[in-house]
Short mmCIF file of C-alpha atoms and ligand atoms in Angstrom, two decimals:
data_model
loop_
_atom_site.label_atom_id
_atom_site.label_comp_id
_atom_site.label_asym_id
_atom_site.label_seq_id
_atom_site.Cartn_x
_atom_site.Cartn_y
_atom_site.Cartn_z
CA MET A 25 95.78 58.20 84.37
CA ASP A 26 99.40 59.27 84.73
CA MET A 27 101.62 57.98 82.15
CA PRO A 28 105.34 57.08 83.12
CA ALA A 29 107.64 59.99 82.02
CA PRO A 30 109.99 59.49 79.25
CA GLU A 31 113.56 59.54 80.35
CA PRO A 32 114.96 63.04 80.56
CA LEU A 33 117.54 63.55 77.93
CA ARG A 34 121.02 64.39 79.21
CA ARG A 35 122.25 67.52 77.30
CA ASN A 36 124.34 66.18 74.29
CA SER A 37 125.33 69.33 72.52
CA THR A 38 125.13 73.03 72.97
CA ALA A 39 126.60 73.98 69.40
CA GLY A 40 123.27 75.29 68.21
CA SER A 41 122.56 77.48 71.14
CA ASP A 42 126.42 78.57 71.29
CA ALA A 43 126.15 79.62 67.70
CA LEU A 44 123.04 81.86 68.20
CA PHE A 45 124.44 83.51 71.24
CA ALA A 46 127.45 84.49 69.42
CA ARG A 47 125.27 86.07 66.67
CA ALA A 48 123.04 87.72 69.69
CA LEU A 49 126.01 89.21 71.07
CA LYS A 50 126.59 91.27 68.07
CA VAL A 51 123.18 92.88 67.97
CA MET A 52 122.01 92.84 71.65
CA PRO A 53 123.86 94.21 74.87
CA GLY A 54 124.99 90.91 76.62
CA GLY A 55 123.41 88.86 73.84
CA SER A 56 120.13 89.02 75.59
CA THR A 57 116.85 91.09 75.70
CA ARG A 58 115.65 89.73 79.24
CA ALA A 59 117.58 90.10 82.43
CA ALA A 60 115.72 87.64 84.73
CA SER A 61 116.25 84.72 82.42
CA PHE A 62 119.66 85.17 81.42
CA PHE A 63 122.44 83.03 83.30
CA ASP A 64 125.97 82.29 82.50
CA PRO A 65 127.54 81.37 80.08
CA HIS A 66 124.00 81.73 78.17
CA PRO A 67 120.74 80.00 78.33
CA PRO A 68 119.95 77.31 75.68
CA TYR A 69 117.72 78.53 72.86
CA ALA A 70 114.15 77.01 72.72
CA ALA A 71 113.07 75.50 69.40
CA GLY A 72 109.52 74.58 70.60
CA GLY A 73 107.44 73.30 73.52
CA ALA A 74 104.78 70.57 74.01
CA GLY A 75 103.00 69.96 77.49
CA ALA A 76 105.54 70.08 80.38
CA ARG A 77 108.64 69.77 77.95
CA ILE A 78 110.79 72.09 75.90
CA THR A 79 113.06 71.10 73.24
CA ASP A 80 116.06 73.23 72.48
CA VAL A 81 117.84 73.99 69.10
CA ASP A 82 120.28 71.12 69.75
CA GLY A 83 117.57 68.58 70.28
CA ASN A 84 117.87 68.54 73.96
CA VAL A 85 114.70 68.15 76.01
CA TYR A 86 113.87 69.70 79.23
CA LEU A 87 111.17 69.12 81.83
CA ASP A 88 110.02 72.76 82.29
CA PHE A 89 109.64 73.83 86.08
CA SER A 90 110.28 77.41 85.16
CA ASN A 91 107.18 77.56 83.04
CA ASN A 92 108.30 80.94 81.76
CA PHE A 93 108.73 82.15 85.13
CA PHE A 94 105.59 80.84 86.62
CA SER A 95 103.15 81.82 83.75
CA GLN A 96 102.66 78.70 81.53
CA ILE A 97 100.37 76.97 84.06
CA HIS A 98 99.18 74.67 81.33
CA GLY A 99 102.59 74.03 79.77
CA HIS A 100 103.40 74.58 76.11
CA ALA A 101 101.06 74.45 73.15
CA HIS A 102 97.96 73.38 75.02
CA PRO A 103 95.76 72.14 72.30
CA GLU A 104 92.63 74.07 73.44
CA ILE A 105 94.69 77.31 73.86
CA VAL A 106 96.33 76.83 70.56
CA ALA A 107 92.87 76.23 68.83
CA ALA A 108 91.48 79.27 70.42
CA ILE A 109 94.43 81.45 69.16
CA ILE A 110 94.31 80.14 65.82
CA GLY A 111 90.59 80.75 65.72
CA GLN A 112 91.21 84.34 66.68
CA VAL A 113 94.16 84.99 64.34
CA LYS A 114 91.93 84.18 61.44
CA SER A 115 89.50 87.22 62.17
CA GLY A 116 92.20 89.60 63.19
CA THR A 117 94.61 90.19 65.95
CA SER A 118 94.21 93.63 67.45
CA PHE A 119 91.59 96.43 66.81
CA PRO A 120 91.13 100.09 67.82
CA LEU A 121 87.90 99.00 69.37
CA PRO A 122 87.04 96.72 72.28
CA THR A 123 85.98 93.10 71.79
CA GLU A 124 83.62 90.57 73.37
CA THR A 125 86.60 88.52 74.44
CA GLU A 126 87.58 91.36 76.77
CA VAL A 127 84.28 91.44 78.35
CA LEU A 128 84.40 87.62 78.86
CA LEU A 129 87.91 87.59 80.40
CA ALA A 130 87.05 90.34 82.70
CA GLU A 131 83.65 88.45 83.93
CA GLU A 132 85.82 85.26 84.32
CA ILE A 133 88.43 86.91 86.72
CA CYS A 134 85.72 89.17 88.50
CA GLY A 135 83.69 86.10 88.89
CA ARG A 136 86.15 84.32 90.88
CA SER A 137 86.58 86.68 93.75
CA PRO A 138 84.13 89.14 95.30
CA ALA A 139 87.02 91.47 96.06
CA LEU A 140 87.70 91.96 92.28
CA GLU A 141 84.63 94.26 91.56
CA ALA A 142 86.11 95.68 88.36
CA ILE A 143 89.32 95.18 86.22
CA ARG A 144 91.45 96.89 83.60
CA PHE A 145 93.86 94.92 81.42
CA ALA A 146 97.47 95.68 80.45
CA ASN A 147 100.30 94.03 78.49
CA SER A 148 102.61 92.95 81.35
CA GLY A 149 102.52 92.47 85.13
CA THR A 150 104.87 95.51 85.35
CA GLU A 151 102.13 97.66 83.74
CA GLY A 152 99.27 95.99 85.91
CA VAL A 153 101.44 96.94 89.14
CA MET A 154 102.12 100.62 87.58
CA ALA A 155 98.38 101.16 86.90
CA ALA A 156 97.58 100.16 90.51
CA ILE A 157 100.09 102.52 91.84
CA LYS A 158 98.80 105.34 89.85
CA ALA A 159 95.16 104.59 90.65
CA ALA A 160 96.13 104.57 94.45
CA ARG A 161 97.86 107.87 94.09
CA ALA A 162 94.94 109.28 92.18
CA PHE A 163 92.42 108.06 94.85
CA THR A 164 94.36 109.21 97.76
CA GLY A 165 95.96 112.37 96.45
CA ARG A 166 99.42 111.25 97.97
CA PRO A 167 102.43 110.35 95.98
CA ALA A 168 104.43 107.69 97.88
CA ILE A 169 104.12 103.89 98.16
CA ALA A 170 105.60 101.35 100.54
CA LYS A 171 107.06 98.12 99.47
CA ILE A 172 108.60 95.14 101.04
CA GLU A 173 112.33 94.65 101.39
CA GLY A 174 113.71 92.39 98.48
CA ALA A 175 110.36 91.88 96.70
CA TYR A 176 110.29 92.21 93.14
CA HIS A 177 107.26 93.75 91.37
CA GLY A 178 108.36 94.53 87.70
CA SER A 179 110.55 97.04 86.14
CA TYR A 180 108.58 100.19 87.04
CA ASP A 181 110.83 102.93 88.57
CA HIS A 182 108.92 103.10 92.04
CA VAL A 183 109.19 99.32 92.59
CA GLU A 184 112.81 98.74 91.70
CA ILE A 185 113.97 99.92 94.98
CA SER A 186 115.52 97.57 97.62
CA LEU A 187 115.70 94.63 95.30
CA ASP A 188 119.16 93.55 95.79
CA GLY A 189 120.31 94.99 99.27
CA ALA A 190 123.28 93.30 100.72
CA PRO A 191 124.72 93.32 104.27
CA ALA A 192 127.05 96.23 103.41
CA ASN A 193 124.21 98.57 102.47
CA TRP A 194 120.84 97.15 103.61
CA GLY A 195 120.68 99.12 106.93
CA THR A 196 118.98 97.94 110.12
CA ALA A 197 116.47 95.01 109.94
CA GLY A 198 113.63 97.11 111.46
CA ALA A 199 114.26 100.05 109.19
CA PRO A 200 115.55 98.75 105.70
CA ALA A 201 117.51 101.28 103.55
CA ARG A 202 116.08 102.39 100.20
CA ILE A 203 118.46 101.08 97.62
CA ALA A 204 117.86 102.00 93.99
CA TYR A 205 118.45 98.95 91.76
CA ALA A 206 119.09 100.97 88.33
CA ARG A 207 122.05 103.38 88.31
CA GLY A 208 120.75 106.85 87.74
CA THR A 209 117.26 106.33 89.45
CA PRO A 210 116.16 109.70 90.33
CA ASP A 211 116.42 110.81 94.00
CA ALA A 212 112.64 111.73 94.01
CA VAL A 213 111.75 108.05 93.03
CA VAL A 214 113.82 106.69 95.87
CA ALA A 215 112.27 109.45 98.14
CA ASP A 216 108.67 108.14 97.35
CA THR A 217 109.33 104.56 97.98
CA VAL A 218 109.39 103.47 101.54
CA VAL A 219 110.82 100.15 102.47
CA VAL A 220 109.57 97.70 105.10
CA PRO A 221 110.61 94.53 106.30
CA PHE A 222 108.69 91.22 105.56
CA ASP A 223 106.64 89.67 108.09
CA ASP A 224 107.55 92.01 110.92
CA ALA A 225 104.30 93.51 111.75
CA GLU A 226 105.36 95.88 114.46
CA ALA A 227 108.21 97.45 112.44
CA CYS A 228 105.84 97.80 109.56
CA ARG A 229 103.30 99.58 111.65
CA ARG A 230 105.96 101.90 112.92
CA ILE A 231 107.25 102.82 109.44
CA LEU A 232 103.72 103.30 107.85
CA GLU A 233 102.73 105.61 110.76
CA ALA A 234 105.77 107.56 110.45
CA ASN A 235 104.92 108.11 106.60
CA ALA A 236 101.33 108.01 106.51
CA ASP A 237 100.68 111.40 105.22
CA ARG A 238 102.53 110.74 101.91
CA LEU A 239 101.64 106.99 101.33
CA ALA A 240 99.10 106.18 98.71
CA ALA A 241 99.47 102.50 99.10
CA VAL A 242 101.36 99.36 100.35
CA LEU A 243 102.37 96.88 97.83
CA LEU A 244 102.24 93.35 99.30
CA ASP A 245 103.17 90.00 97.74
CA VAL A 246 102.07 87.30 100.16
CA GLN A 247 104.75 85.17 99.00
CA PRO A 248 107.45 87.04 97.46
CA SER A 249 109.83 84.73 95.62
CA ARG A 250 113.08 86.84 96.09
CA VAL A 251 112.16 87.15 99.70
CA GLY A 252 112.64 83.29 99.98
CA MET A 253 109.21 82.14 98.51
CA ILE A 254 107.98 81.92 102.07
CA PRO A 255 104.31 82.61 102.80
CA ALA A 256 103.48 85.79 104.85
CA SER A 257 102.12 84.98 108.26
CA GLN A 258 98.51 85.61 108.92
CA ALA A 259 99.27 88.03 111.71
CA PHE A 260 101.50 90.15 109.41
CA VAL A 261 98.69 90.28 106.86
CA ASP A 262 96.06 91.13 109.26
CA THR A 263 98.18 93.96 110.89
CA LEU A 264 98.88 95.42 107.30
CA ARG A 265 95.20 95.43 106.55
CA THR A 266 94.36 97.11 109.70
CA VAL A 267 97.21 99.58 109.75
CA THR A 268 96.38 100.52 106.18
CA ARG A 269 92.73 101.00 106.88
CA GLU A 270 93.45 103.19 109.86
CA LEU A 271 95.88 105.43 108.02
CA GLY A 272 93.81 105.88 104.74
CA ILE A 273 96.43 103.93 102.87
CA LEU A 274 95.31 101.45 99.93
CA LEU A 275 96.63 97.90 100.29
CA ILE A 276 97.61 96.57 96.76
CA VAL A 277 98.23 92.78 96.73
CA ASP A 278 100.70 91.79 93.85
CA GLU A 279 99.34 88.51 92.62
CA VAL A 280 100.99 88.60 89.26
CA VAL A 281 102.72 85.29 90.38
CA THR A 282 100.52 83.88 93.21
CA TYR A 283 97.26 84.10 91.59
CA ARG A 284 97.53 80.37 90.56
CA LEU A 285 97.31 79.38 94.41
CA SER A 286 93.56 79.24 94.47
CA TYR A 287 90.61 79.73 92.26
CA GLY A 288 90.12 83.38 93.35
CA GLY A 289 93.75 84.02 93.57
CA ALA A 290 96.09 84.42 96.61
CA HIS A 291 94.15 86.92 98.81
CA PRO A 292 91.21 84.53 99.56
CA LEU A 293 93.97 82.27 101.41
CA TRP A 294 94.49 84.81 103.93
CA ASP A 295 91.03 85.92 104.08
CA LEU A 296 92.29 89.36 102.82
CA GLN A 297 90.11 92.06 101.41
CA PRO A 298 92.68 93.99 99.19
CA ASP A 299 91.81 97.56 97.66
CA LEU A 300 93.47 96.56 94.44
CA VAL A 301 95.20 93.40 92.98
CA ALA A 302 97.78 93.39 90.34
CA LEU A 303 97.65 90.49 87.84
CA GLY A 304 99.63 88.95 84.99
CA LYS A 305 101.27 85.74 83.94
CA VAL A 306 98.64 82.76 84.20
CA ILE A 307 95.67 84.88 83.41
CA GLY A 308 97.10 85.35 79.81
CA GLY A 309 97.26 81.87 78.76
CA GLY A 310 100.83 82.17 77.70
CA MET A 311 100.38 85.51 75.91
CA PRO A 312 101.62 88.91 77.26
CA ILE A 313 99.30 90.26 79.82
CA GLY A 314 98.74 92.30 83.02
CA ALA A 315 95.95 93.86 84.93
CA VAL A 316 94.62 95.89 87.90
CA ALA A 317 91.48 94.83 89.61
CA GLY A 318 89.68 95.72 92.70
CA ARG A 319 87.31 98.05 94.63
CA ARG A 320 84.89 99.66 92.19
CA ASP A 321 85.19 103.08 93.80
CA VAL A 322 89.07 102.95 93.47
CA MET A 323 88.78 101.62 89.83
CA SER A 324 86.52 104.54 88.89
CA VAL A 325 89.52 106.71 88.60
CA PHE A 326 90.12 105.07 85.19
CA ASP A 327 86.45 105.77 84.02
CA SER A 328 86.60 108.22 81.13
CA ARG A 329 82.82 108.60 80.41
CA GLY A 330 82.23 112.09 79.69
CA ARG A 331 85.29 113.52 81.61
CA LYS A 332 89.05 113.49 81.60
CA PRO A 333 89.75 110.40 83.67
CA ASP A 334 92.01 110.78 86.88
CA VAL A 335 94.41 108.14 85.27
CA ALA A 336 94.70 107.53 81.51
CA GLN A 337 95.23 103.76 81.30
CA GLY A 338 95.74 101.46 78.21
CA GLY A 339 98.01 101.22 75.24
CA THR A 340 98.04 100.01 71.55
CA PHE A 341 97.67 96.21 72.29
CA THR A 342 95.88 96.45 75.66
CA ALA A 343 93.01 93.68 75.71
CA ASN A 344 93.81 92.67 72.26
CA PRO A 345 91.77 89.60 71.35
CA LEU A 346 94.50 87.06 71.08
CA THR A 347 95.59 87.45 74.64
CA MET A 348 91.92 87.73 75.84
CA ILE A 349 90.98 84.39 74.25
CA ALA A 350 94.31 82.87 75.26
CA GLY A 351 93.67 83.93 78.87
CA LEU A 352 89.94 83.02 78.82
CA THR A 353 90.71 79.49 77.54
CA ALA A 354 93.51 79.10 80.23
CA LEU A 355 91.51 79.98 83.02
CA ARG A 356 88.31 78.00 82.01
CA LEU A 357 90.81 74.96 81.92
CA LEU A 358 91.94 76.15 85.51
CA ASP A 359 89.13 74.97 87.51
CA ARG A 360 89.29 74.09 91.13
CA ALA A 361 90.18 70.45 90.38
CA ALA A 362 93.09 71.49 88.14
CA ILE A 363 94.41 73.84 90.83
CA ALA A 364 94.00 71.11 93.59
CA ARG A 365 95.87 68.56 91.50
CA ILE A 366 98.82 70.65 90.85
CA ASN A 367 99.00 71.78 94.50
CA ALA A 368 98.96 68.00 95.34
CA LEU A 369 101.99 67.52 92.91
CA GLY A 370 103.36 70.53 94.56
CA ASP A 371 103.24 68.64 98.08
CA ARG A 372 104.67 65.48 96.48
CA LEU A 373 107.67 67.51 95.19
CA ARG A 374 108.38 69.55 98.50
CA ALA A 375 108.06 66.28 100.55
CA GLY A 376 110.16 64.15 98.21
CA ILE A 377 113.08 66.55 97.99
CA ALA A 378 112.95 67.01 101.76
CA ALA A 379 113.29 63.29 102.05
CA GLN A 380 116.23 62.94 99.64
CA ALA A 381 117.97 65.80 101.44
CA ALA A 382 117.45 64.06 104.79
CA ALA A 383 118.59 60.69 103.34
CA CYS A 384 121.96 62.26 102.14
CA GLY A 385 122.39 64.49 104.94
CA VAL A 386 122.59 67.65 103.06
CA PRO A 387 120.80 70.70 104.68
CA VAL A 388 118.10 71.75 102.43
CA GLN A 389 114.68 73.57 102.79
CA VAL A 390 111.94 73.66 100.15
CA THR A 391 109.75 76.61 100.39
CA GLY A 392 106.53 77.50 98.38
CA LEU A 393 102.91 76.81 98.78
CA GLY A 394 100.72 75.01 96.29
CA SER A 395 102.12 74.61 93.06
CA PHE A 396 105.41 76.73 93.89
CA PHE A 397 108.79 75.58 95.11
CA ARG A 398 112.18 77.12 95.92
CA ILE A 399 115.09 74.96 96.90
CA HIS A 400 117.23 76.67 99.62
CA LEU A 401 120.75 74.89 100.32
CA THR A 402 120.54 75.84 104.06
CA ASP A 403 118.92 74.69 107.07
CA ALA A 404 119.01 77.98 108.76
CA PRO A 405 115.34 79.47 109.42
CA ILE A 406 114.26 81.59 106.36
CA THR A 407 112.06 84.38 107.55
CA GLY A 408 112.62 87.21 105.25
CA TYR A 409 114.93 88.67 102.51
CA ARG A 410 117.82 88.82 104.81
CA SER A 411 117.85 85.21 106.12
CA ALA A 412 117.19 84.18 102.37
CA PHE A 413 120.28 86.16 101.29
CA PRO A 414 122.80 83.38 100.17
CA SER A 415 126.63 83.61 101.01
CA ASP A 416 129.13 83.59 98.14
CA GLU A 417 129.50 79.80 98.78
CA THR A 418 125.81 79.14 98.76
CA LYS A 419 125.28 81.12 95.65
CA ARG A 420 128.11 78.97 93.82
CA ARG A 421 126.27 75.68 94.97
CA VAL A 422 122.93 76.96 93.85
CA ALA A 423 124.49 77.89 90.41
CA THR A 424 125.95 74.39 90.30
CA LEU A 425 122.63 72.77 91.12
CA HIS A 426 121.09 75.03 88.44
CA ARG A 427 123.43 73.96 85.81
CA THR A 428 123.54 70.36 86.74
CA LEU A 429 119.77 69.96 86.47
CA LEU A 430 119.90 71.67 83.05
CA ASP A 431 122.52 69.12 81.95
CA GLN A 432 120.25 66.45 83.15
CA GLY A 433 116.99 67.65 81.36
CA PHE A 434 115.41 69.71 84.26
CA LEU A 435 114.79 73.59 83.69
CA VAL A 436 114.46 75.68 86.91
CA THR A 437 114.84 79.37 87.50
CA PRO A 438 118.43 80.42 88.21
CA ASN A 439 117.61 80.55 91.89
CA VAL A 440 116.35 76.98 91.76
CA SER A 441 112.67 77.72 92.11
CA GLY A 442 109.81 76.80 89.94
CA THR A 443 106.18 76.00 89.56
CA LEU A 444 104.11 72.98 88.33
CA SER A 445 101.96 72.85 85.17
CA THR A 446 98.77 71.01 84.61
CA PRO A 447 100.35 68.36 82.12
CA MET A 448 102.86 67.20 84.78
CA THR A 449 102.47 63.72 86.05
CA ASP A 450 103.67 62.01 89.30
CA ALA A 451 106.20 60.36 87.32
CA ASP A 452 107.71 63.67 86.19
CA ILE A 453 107.93 64.93 89.90
CA ASP A 454 109.53 61.74 90.79
CA ALA A 455 112.18 62.22 88.32
CA PHE A 456 112.95 65.37 89.39
CA ILE A 457 113.17 64.37 92.96
CA GLN A 458 115.42 61.56 92.13
CA ALA A 459 117.77 63.83 90.07
CA ILE A 460 117.96 66.13 92.85
CA GLY A 461 118.81 63.37 95.42
CA GLN A 462 121.70 62.37 93.26
CA ILE A 463 123.10 65.90 92.60
CA LEU A 464 122.89 67.17 96.31
CA PRO A 465 125.85 65.11 97.67
CA THR A 466 128.08 66.33 94.84
CA LEU A 467 127.57 70.12 95.40
C1 PLP B 526 105.62 89.48 91.73
C2 PLP B 526 105.65 90.02 90.48
N1 PLP B 526 105.14 91.15 90.08
C3 PLP B 526 105.14 91.78 88.83
C4 PLP B 526 105.88 91.19 87.86
C5 PLP B 526 106.05 91.74 86.54
O1 PLP B 526 105.48 91.08 85.58
P1 PLP B 526 106.03 91.12 84.06
O2 PLP B 526 107.23 90.39 83.92
O3 PLP B 526 104.89 90.51 83.31
O4 PLP B 526 106.08 92.59 83.76
C6 PLP B 526 106.72 89.89 88.21
C7 PLP B 526 107.31 89.34 87.25
O5 PLP B 526 108.18 88.20 87.28
C8 PLP B 526 106.57 89.36 89.54
O6 PLP B 526 107.23 88.40 89.83
#
């Protein structure tokens, strides 16, 4: 039964976080080691977390909708995951040998979707995406990939293209420009990353056909958060699948974020048969993880039995038993009922915010399927990266909403998106909806 939510605490002090940031500035560029989670003037420093709440070093408590960027699906310090990790710590944290836990987690994930015939683990979603791309190159003998304009897939060079285009440089909608994010990105990387617009099936077909002989894979996130956290249409996904098959291009579905959408991941919701899937976040139970999974014949590029593999994949801490046992415990807790419950909480949150916005006459849209949400401060239709691109004035209002929520004890990502975790209650969601309703007219 749902318990009433404790009153969210208003932030009383930031003195402890301010002092830590001042020290951090002396030893880290910009005082941070993580670009995505930084916001001005600086984030609060976490002291600990329990369930759906985080306490910072000043004693402020936040209801956590960021969930470490969509990964902590069971919130913080879930007792069963903690017990599993402690049990493993006592008998070793990593070995130069495989363990049974790695086999168990592989069986668990492959058992949830027939499309995932085999899997290899990595330490981050970035590494999972990188391994998928290398596998596709090795399997097809082609060098290039295609990705969706604006979509984020981690910090591997070839996917850091067209992340942050703006009207001045993004080119035409039907043929988006290839824009390197990092200064100094080699021209060869840009040349081998083709960019396609989100949800425009005909433009996509045209661009893929024009580049077919060089393309190893298309990288698709079916609900890319930076593209507005809108779901891809069935027609777009179907066209991509058909065209990639026709042209001998592999389809890699990046489910690092969206795996939580259903028991088998995101692809079953679109009835999609991917060649490869990149995974991360929730499958690690709060520990660092990534993975590539999919067709057995494609995955065999990693097989090193009696030969040099086509792609050497793995690292010192790959499939370490701490991550494996945390992930296994988290996924066993994430049964169909748990997913249905947080997806229903998501429906409650989206409908509640829409009702508050309507009541106060502020234009707002809440996108996201299942346990995801992103709040857009506009009523203009959002169909892709360009329509989700905020004006300077909207950016300012989004930053104010983010900061005001933080001051009132609610942690969301800087673009005001989030996910729900299994410890959350109806009362938690209602408290958030109410806070949004109070803040919206003040923006
Ligand atoms: C869709 C997507 N793919 C890949 C990644 C990279 O995952 P990681 O941060 O674990 O490297 C992210 C990270 O947010 C992501 O959102």
